[in-house]
PDB file of C-alpha atoms in Angstrom:
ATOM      1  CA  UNK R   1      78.420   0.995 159.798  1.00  0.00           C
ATOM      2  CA  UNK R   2      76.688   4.550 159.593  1.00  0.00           C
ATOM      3  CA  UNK R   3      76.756   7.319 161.395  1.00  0.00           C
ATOM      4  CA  UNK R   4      75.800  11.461 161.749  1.00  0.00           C
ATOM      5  CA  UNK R   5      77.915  14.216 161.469  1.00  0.00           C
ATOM      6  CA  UNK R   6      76.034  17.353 162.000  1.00  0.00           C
ATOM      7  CA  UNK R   7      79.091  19.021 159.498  1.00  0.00           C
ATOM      8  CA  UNK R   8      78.717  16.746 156.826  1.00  0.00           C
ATOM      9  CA  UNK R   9      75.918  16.207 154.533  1.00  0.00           C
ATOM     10  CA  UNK R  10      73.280  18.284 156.636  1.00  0.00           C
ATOM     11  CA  UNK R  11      73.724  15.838 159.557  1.00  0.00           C
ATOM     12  CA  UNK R  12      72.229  13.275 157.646  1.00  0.00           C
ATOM     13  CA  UNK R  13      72.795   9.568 158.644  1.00  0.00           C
ATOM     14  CA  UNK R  14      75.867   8.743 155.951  1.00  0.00           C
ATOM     15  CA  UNK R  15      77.376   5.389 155.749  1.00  0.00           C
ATOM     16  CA  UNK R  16      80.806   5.061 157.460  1.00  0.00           C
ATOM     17  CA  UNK R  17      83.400   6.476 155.580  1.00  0.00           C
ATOM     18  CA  UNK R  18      81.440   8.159 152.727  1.00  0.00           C
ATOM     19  CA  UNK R  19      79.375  10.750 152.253  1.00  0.00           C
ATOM     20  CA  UNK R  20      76.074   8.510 150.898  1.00  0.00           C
ATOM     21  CA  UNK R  21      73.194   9.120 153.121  1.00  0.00           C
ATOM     22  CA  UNK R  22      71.323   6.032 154.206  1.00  0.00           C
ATOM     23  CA  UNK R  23      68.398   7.422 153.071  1.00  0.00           C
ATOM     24  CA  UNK R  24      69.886   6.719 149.020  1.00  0.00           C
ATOM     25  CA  UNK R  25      69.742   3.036 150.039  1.00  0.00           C
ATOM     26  CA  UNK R  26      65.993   3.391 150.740  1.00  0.00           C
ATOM     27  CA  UNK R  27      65.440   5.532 148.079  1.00  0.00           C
ATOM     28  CA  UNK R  28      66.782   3.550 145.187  1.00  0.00           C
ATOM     29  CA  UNK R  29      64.981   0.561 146.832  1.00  0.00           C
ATOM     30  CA  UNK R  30      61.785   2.032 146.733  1.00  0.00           C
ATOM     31  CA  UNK R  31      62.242   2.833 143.491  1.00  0.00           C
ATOM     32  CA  UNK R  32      62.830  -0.792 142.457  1.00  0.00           C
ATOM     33  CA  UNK R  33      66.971  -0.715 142.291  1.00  0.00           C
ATOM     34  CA  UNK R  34      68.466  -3.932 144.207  1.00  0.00           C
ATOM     35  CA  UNK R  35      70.976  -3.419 146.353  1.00  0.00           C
ATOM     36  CA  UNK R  36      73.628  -4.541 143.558  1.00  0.00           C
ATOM     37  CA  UNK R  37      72.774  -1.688 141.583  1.00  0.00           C
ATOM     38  CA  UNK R  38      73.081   0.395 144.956  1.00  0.00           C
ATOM     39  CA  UNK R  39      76.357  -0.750 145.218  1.00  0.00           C
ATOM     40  CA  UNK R  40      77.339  -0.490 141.651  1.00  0.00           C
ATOM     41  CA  UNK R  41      76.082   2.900 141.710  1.00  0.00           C
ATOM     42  CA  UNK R  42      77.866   3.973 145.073  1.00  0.00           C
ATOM     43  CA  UNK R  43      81.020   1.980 145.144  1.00  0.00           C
ATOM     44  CA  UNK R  44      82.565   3.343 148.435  1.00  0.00           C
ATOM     45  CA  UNK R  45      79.398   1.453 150.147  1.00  0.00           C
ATOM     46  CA  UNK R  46      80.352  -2.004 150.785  1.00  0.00           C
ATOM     47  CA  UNK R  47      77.493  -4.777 150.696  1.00  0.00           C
ATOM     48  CA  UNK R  48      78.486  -5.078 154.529  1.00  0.00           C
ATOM     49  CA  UNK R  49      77.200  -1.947 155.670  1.00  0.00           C
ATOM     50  CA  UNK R  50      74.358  -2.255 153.462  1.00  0.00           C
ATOM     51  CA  UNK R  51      73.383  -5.241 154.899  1.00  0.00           C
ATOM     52  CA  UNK R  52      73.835  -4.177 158.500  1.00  0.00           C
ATOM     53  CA  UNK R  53      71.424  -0.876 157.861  1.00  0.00           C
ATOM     54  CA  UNK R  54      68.663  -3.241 156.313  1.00  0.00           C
ATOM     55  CA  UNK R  55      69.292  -5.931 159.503  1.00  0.00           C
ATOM     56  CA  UNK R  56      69.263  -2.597 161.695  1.00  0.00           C
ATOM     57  CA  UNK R  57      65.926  -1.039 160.210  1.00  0.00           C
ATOM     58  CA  UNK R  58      64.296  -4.927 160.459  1.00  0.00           C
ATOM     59  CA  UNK R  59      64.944  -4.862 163.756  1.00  0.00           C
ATOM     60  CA  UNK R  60      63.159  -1.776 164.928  1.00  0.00           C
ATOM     61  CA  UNK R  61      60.571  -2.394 162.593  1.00  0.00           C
ATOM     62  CA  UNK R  62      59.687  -6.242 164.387  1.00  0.00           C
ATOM     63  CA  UNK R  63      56.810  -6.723 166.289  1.00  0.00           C
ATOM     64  CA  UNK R  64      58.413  -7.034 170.100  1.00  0.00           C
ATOM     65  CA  UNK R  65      57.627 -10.577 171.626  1.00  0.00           C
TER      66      UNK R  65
END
């Protein structure tokens, strides 16, 4: 759903197929956007890949058991 190309958009993490880093999702988020308005705002994103980042991220981020 994302991925790096060290030729393309500074090497940034980008989401498949575009050239929107991953790091707009968080950005917008932070700054109170929903992910609708992500979407909205950066149509070649599609709510699948945005959802698999955010599952992704909320997976590193858990406490292991």
């Amino acid at each position: 759903m994302h991925h790096r190309d060290p030729d393309k958009v500074s090497g940034a993490w980008v989401f498949r197929g575009t050239r929107v880093p991953v790091s707009a999702l968080f950005e917008n988020l932070r700054d109170g956007a929903t992910v609708d308005e992500f979407l909205e705002w950066f149509p070649g994103v599609a709510r699948a890949q945005v959802d698999a980042v955010l599952e992704y991220e909320l997976d590193r981020l858990a406490v292991p058991k």
